[in-house]
Short mmCIF file of N, CA and C in Angstrom, two decimals:
data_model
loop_
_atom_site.label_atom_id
_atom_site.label_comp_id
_atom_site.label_asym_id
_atom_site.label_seq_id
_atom_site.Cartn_x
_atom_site.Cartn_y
_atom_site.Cartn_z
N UNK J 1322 -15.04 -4.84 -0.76
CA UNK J 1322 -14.76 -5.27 0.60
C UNK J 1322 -13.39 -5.93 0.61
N UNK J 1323 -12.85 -5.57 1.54
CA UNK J 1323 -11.30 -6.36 1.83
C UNK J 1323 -11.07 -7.61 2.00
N UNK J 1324 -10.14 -8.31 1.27
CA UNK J 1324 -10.12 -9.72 1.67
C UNK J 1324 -8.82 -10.15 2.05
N UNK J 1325 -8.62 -11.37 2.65
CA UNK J 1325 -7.94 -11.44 3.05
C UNK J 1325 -6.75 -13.18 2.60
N UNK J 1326 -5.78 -13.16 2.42
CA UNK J 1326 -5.17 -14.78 2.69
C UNK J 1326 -4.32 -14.68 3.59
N UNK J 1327 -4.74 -16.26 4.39
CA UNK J 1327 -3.99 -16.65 5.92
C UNK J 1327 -3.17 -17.51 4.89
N UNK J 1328 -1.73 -18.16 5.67
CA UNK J 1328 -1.54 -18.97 5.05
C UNK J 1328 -0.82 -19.43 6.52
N UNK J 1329 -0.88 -21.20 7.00
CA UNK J 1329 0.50 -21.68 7.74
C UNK J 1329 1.30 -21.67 6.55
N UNK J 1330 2.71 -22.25 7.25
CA UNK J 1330 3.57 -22.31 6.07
C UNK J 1330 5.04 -23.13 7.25
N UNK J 1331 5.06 -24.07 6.80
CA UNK J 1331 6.16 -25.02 7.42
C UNK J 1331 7.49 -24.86 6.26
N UNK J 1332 8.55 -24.26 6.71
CA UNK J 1332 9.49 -24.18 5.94
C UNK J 1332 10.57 -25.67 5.87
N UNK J 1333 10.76 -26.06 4.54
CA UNK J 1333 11.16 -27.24 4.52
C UNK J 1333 12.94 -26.52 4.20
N UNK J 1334 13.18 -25.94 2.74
CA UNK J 1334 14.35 -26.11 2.46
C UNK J 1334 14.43 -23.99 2.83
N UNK J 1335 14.82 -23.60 3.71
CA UNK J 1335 15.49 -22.33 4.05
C UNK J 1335 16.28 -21.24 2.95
N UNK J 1336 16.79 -21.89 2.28
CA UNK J 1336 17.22 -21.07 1.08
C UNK J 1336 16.54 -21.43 -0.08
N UNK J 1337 16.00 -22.15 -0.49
CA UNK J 1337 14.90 -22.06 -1.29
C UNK J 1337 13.94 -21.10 -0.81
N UNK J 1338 13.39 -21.33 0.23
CA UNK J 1338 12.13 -20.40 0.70
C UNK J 1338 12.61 -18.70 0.48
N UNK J 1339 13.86 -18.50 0.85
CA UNK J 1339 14.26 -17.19 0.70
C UNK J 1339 14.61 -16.33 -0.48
N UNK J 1340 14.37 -17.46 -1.45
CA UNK J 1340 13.95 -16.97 -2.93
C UNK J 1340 13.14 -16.73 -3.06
N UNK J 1341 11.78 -17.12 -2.75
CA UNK J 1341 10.46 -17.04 -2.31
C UNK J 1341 10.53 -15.94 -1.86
N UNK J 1342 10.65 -15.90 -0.77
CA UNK J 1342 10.33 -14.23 0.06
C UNK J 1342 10.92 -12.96 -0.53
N UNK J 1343 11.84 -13.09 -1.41
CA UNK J 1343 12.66 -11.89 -2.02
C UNK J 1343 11.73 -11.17 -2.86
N UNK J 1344 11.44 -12.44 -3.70
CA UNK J 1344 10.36 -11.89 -5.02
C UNK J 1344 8.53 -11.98 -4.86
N UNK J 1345 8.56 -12.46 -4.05
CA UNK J 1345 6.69 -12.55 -3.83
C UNK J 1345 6.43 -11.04 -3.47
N UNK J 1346 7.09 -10.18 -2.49
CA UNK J 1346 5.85 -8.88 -2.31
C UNK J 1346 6.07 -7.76 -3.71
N UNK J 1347 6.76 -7.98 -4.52
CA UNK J 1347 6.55 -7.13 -5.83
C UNK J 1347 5.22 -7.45 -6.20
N UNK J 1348 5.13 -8.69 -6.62
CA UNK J 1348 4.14 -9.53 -7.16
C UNK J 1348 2.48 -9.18 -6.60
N UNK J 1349 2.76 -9.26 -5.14
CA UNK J 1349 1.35 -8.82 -4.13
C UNK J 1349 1.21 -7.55 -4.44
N UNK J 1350 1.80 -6.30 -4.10
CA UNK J 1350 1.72 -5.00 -4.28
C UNK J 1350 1.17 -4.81 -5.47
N UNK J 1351 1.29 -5.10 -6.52
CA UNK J 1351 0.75 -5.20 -8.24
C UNK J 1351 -0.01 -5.41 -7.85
N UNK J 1352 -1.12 -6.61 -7.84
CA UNK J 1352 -2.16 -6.55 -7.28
C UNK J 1352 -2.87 -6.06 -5.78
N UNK J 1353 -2.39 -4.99 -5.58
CA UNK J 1353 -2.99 -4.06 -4.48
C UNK J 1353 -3.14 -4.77 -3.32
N UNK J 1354 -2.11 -5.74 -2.73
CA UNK J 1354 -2.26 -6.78 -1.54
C UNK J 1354 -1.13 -6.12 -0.67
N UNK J 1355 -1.26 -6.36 0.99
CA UNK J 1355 0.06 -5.52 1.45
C UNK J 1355 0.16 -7.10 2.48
N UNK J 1356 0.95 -7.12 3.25
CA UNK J 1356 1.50 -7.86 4.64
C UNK J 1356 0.43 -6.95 5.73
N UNK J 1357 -0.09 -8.00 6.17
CA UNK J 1357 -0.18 -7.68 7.80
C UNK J 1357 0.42 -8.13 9.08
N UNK J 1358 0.83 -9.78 8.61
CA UNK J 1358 1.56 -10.84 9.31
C UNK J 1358 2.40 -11.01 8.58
N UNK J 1359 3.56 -11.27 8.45
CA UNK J 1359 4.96 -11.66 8.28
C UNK J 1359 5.82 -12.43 8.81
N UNK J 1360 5.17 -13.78 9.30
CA UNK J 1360 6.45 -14.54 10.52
C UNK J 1360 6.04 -14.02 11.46
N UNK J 1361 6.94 -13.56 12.64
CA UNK J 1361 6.75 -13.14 13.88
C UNK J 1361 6.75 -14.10 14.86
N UNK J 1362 6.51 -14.05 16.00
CA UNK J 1362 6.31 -15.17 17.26
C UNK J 1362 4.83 -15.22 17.05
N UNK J 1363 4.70 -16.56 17.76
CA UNK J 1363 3.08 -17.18 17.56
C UNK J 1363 3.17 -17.18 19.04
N UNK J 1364 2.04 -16.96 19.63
CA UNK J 1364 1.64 -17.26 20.61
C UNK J 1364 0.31 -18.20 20.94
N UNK J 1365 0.04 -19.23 20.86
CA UNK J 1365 -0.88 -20.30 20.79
C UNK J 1365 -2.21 -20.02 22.30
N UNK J 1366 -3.02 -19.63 22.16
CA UNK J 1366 -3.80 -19.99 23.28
C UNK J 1366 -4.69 -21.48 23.36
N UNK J 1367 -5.44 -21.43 22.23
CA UNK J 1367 -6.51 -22.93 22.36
C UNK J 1367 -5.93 -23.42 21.33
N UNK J 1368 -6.39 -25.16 21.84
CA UNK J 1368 -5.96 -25.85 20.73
C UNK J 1368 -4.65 -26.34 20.15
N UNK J 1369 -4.87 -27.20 19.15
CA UNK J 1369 -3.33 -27.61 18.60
C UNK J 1369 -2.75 -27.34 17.87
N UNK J 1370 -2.96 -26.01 17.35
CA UNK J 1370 -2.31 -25.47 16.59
C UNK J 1370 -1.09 -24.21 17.03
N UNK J 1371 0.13 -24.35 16.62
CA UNK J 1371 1.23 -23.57 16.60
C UNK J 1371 1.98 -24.15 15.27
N UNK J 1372 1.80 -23.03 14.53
CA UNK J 1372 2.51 -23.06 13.42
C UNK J 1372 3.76 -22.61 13.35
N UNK J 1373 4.78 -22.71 12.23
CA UNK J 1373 5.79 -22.46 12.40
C UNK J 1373 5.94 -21.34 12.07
N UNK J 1374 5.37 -20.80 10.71
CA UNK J 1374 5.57 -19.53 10.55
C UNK J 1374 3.60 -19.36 9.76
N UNK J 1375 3.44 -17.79 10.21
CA UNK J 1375 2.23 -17.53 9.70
C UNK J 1375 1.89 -16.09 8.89
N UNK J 1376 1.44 -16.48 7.89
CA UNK J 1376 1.40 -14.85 6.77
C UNK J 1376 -0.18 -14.51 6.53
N UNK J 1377 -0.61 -12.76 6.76
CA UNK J 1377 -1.90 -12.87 6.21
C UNK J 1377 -1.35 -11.74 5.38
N UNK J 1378 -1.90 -11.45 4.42
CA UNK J 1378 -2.36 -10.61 3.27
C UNK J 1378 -3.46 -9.91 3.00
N UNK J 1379 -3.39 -9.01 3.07
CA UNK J 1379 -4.68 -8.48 2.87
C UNK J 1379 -5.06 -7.77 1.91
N UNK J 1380 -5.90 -8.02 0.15
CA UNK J 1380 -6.26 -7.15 -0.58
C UNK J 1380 -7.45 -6.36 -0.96
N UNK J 1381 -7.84 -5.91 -1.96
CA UNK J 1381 -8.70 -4.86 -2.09
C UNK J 1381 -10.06 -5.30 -2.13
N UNK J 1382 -10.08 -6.56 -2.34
CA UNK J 1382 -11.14 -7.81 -2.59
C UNK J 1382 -10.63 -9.06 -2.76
N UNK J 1383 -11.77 -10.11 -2.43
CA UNK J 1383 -11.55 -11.95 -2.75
C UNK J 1383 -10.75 -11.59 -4.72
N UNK J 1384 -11.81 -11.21 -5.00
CA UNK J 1384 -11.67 -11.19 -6.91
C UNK J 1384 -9.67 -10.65 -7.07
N UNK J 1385 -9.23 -9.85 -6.31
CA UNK J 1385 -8.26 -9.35 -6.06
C UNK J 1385 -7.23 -10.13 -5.99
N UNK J 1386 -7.51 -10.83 -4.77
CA UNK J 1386 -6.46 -12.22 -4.31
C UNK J 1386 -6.05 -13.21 -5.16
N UNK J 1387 -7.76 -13.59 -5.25
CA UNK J 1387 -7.80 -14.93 -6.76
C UNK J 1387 -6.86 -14.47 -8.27
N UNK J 1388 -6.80 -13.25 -8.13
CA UNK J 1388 -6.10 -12.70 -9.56
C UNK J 1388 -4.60 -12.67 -8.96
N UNK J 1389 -3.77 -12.72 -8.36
CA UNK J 1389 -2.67 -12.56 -7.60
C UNK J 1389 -2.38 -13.68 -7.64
N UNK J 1390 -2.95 -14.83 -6.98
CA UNK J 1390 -2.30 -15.95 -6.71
C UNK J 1390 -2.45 -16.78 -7.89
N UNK J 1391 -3.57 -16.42 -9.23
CA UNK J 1391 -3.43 -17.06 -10.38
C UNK J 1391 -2.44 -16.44 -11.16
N UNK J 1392 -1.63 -15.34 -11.19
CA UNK J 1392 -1.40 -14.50 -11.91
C UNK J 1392 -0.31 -15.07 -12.04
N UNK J 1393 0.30 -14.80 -13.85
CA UNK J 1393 1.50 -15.34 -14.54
C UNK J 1393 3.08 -14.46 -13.68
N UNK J 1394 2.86 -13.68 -12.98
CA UNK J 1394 4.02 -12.86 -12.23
C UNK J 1394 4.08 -13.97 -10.86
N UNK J 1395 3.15 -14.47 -10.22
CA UNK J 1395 3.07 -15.41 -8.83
C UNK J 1395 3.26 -16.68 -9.54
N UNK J 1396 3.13 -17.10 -10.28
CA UNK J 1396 3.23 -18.47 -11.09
C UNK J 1396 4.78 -19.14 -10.93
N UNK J 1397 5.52 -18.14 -11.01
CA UNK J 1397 6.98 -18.85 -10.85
C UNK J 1397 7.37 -19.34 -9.34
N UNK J 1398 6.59 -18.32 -8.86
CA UNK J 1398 7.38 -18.08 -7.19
C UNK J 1398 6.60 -19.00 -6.67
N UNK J 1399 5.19 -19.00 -7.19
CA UNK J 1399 4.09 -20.44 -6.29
C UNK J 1399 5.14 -21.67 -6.42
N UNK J 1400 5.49 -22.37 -7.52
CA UNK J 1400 6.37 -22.86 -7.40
C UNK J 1400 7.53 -23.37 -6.76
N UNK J 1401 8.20 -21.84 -6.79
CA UNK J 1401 9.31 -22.14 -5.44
C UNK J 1401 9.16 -22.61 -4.29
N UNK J 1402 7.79 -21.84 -4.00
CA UNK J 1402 7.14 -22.37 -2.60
C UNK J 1402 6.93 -23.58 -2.01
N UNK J 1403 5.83 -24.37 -2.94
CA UNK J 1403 5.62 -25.50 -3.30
C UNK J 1403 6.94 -26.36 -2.92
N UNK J 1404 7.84 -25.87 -3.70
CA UNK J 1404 9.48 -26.99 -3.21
C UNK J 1404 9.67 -26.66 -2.08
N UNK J 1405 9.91 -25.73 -1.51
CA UNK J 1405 10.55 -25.03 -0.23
C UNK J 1405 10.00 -25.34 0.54
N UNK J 1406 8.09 -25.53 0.86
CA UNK J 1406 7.63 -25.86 2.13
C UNK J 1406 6.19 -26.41 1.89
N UNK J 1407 5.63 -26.91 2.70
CA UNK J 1407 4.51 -26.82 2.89
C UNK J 1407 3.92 -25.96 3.79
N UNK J 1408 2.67 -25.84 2.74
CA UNK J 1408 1.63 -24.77 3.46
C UNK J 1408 0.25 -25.04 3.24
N UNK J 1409 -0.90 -24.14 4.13
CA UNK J 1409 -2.45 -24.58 4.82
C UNK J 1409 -2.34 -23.08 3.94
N UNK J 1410 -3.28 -22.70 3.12
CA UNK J 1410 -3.82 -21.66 2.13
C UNK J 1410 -5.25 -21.49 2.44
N UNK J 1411 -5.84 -20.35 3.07
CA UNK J 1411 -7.13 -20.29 2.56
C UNK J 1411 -7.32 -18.35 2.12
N UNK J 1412 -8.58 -17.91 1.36
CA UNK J 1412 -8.85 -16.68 1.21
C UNK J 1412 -10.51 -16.22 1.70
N UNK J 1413 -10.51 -15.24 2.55
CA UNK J 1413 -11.72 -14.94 3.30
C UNK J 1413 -12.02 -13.42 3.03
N UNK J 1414 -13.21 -13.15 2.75
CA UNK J 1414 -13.73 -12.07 2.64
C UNK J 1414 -13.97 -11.14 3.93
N UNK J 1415 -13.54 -10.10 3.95
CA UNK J 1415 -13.59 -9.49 5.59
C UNK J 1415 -14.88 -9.12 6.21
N UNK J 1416 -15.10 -8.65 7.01
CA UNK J 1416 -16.07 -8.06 7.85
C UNK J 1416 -17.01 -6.67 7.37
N UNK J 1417 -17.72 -6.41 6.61
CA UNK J 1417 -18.25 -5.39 6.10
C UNK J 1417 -19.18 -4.75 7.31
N UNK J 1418 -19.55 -5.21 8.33
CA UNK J 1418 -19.96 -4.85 9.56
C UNK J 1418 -21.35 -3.91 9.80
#
């Protein structure tokens, strides 16, 4: 079943982060993860949330993700991230219906 990671993501330092973004989708694709969200405009209906920027991911499974975001290839770039911004991380299993 497909799973998925949302992430907010408040960009602190701009060129740091863009080290980040250069090298993270090699890293996802290896583990069979693609972009569905990428940034974009938010449009807020309920509630207090408007984030600044918002990314989902979507891979082949949870087991999938968890191996991606532990993985010694994402290990450097988690990092970068970490300096560059803060971010709200979660991973959800999709809709088997």
């Amino acid at each position: 079943m497909a799973a998925y990671l949302i992430g907010e993501v408040q960009i602190l330092d701009p060129q740091l982060y863009q080290e980040y973004a250069r090298g993270v989708p090699a890293t996802i694709a290896q583990y069979g993860g693609r972009y569905l969200v990428r940034g974009g405009a938010v449009d807020a209906k309920e509630g207090e949330w408007n984030p600044q920027r918002l990314v989902v991911l979507e891979f082949p499974s949870l087991e999938q993700a968890q191996r991606w975001y532990a993985s010694p290839e994402y290990a450097p770039l988690l990092a970068i991230r970490r300096q560059a911004a803060k971010s709200k991380i979660l991973m959800v299993d999709g809709y088997a219906g």
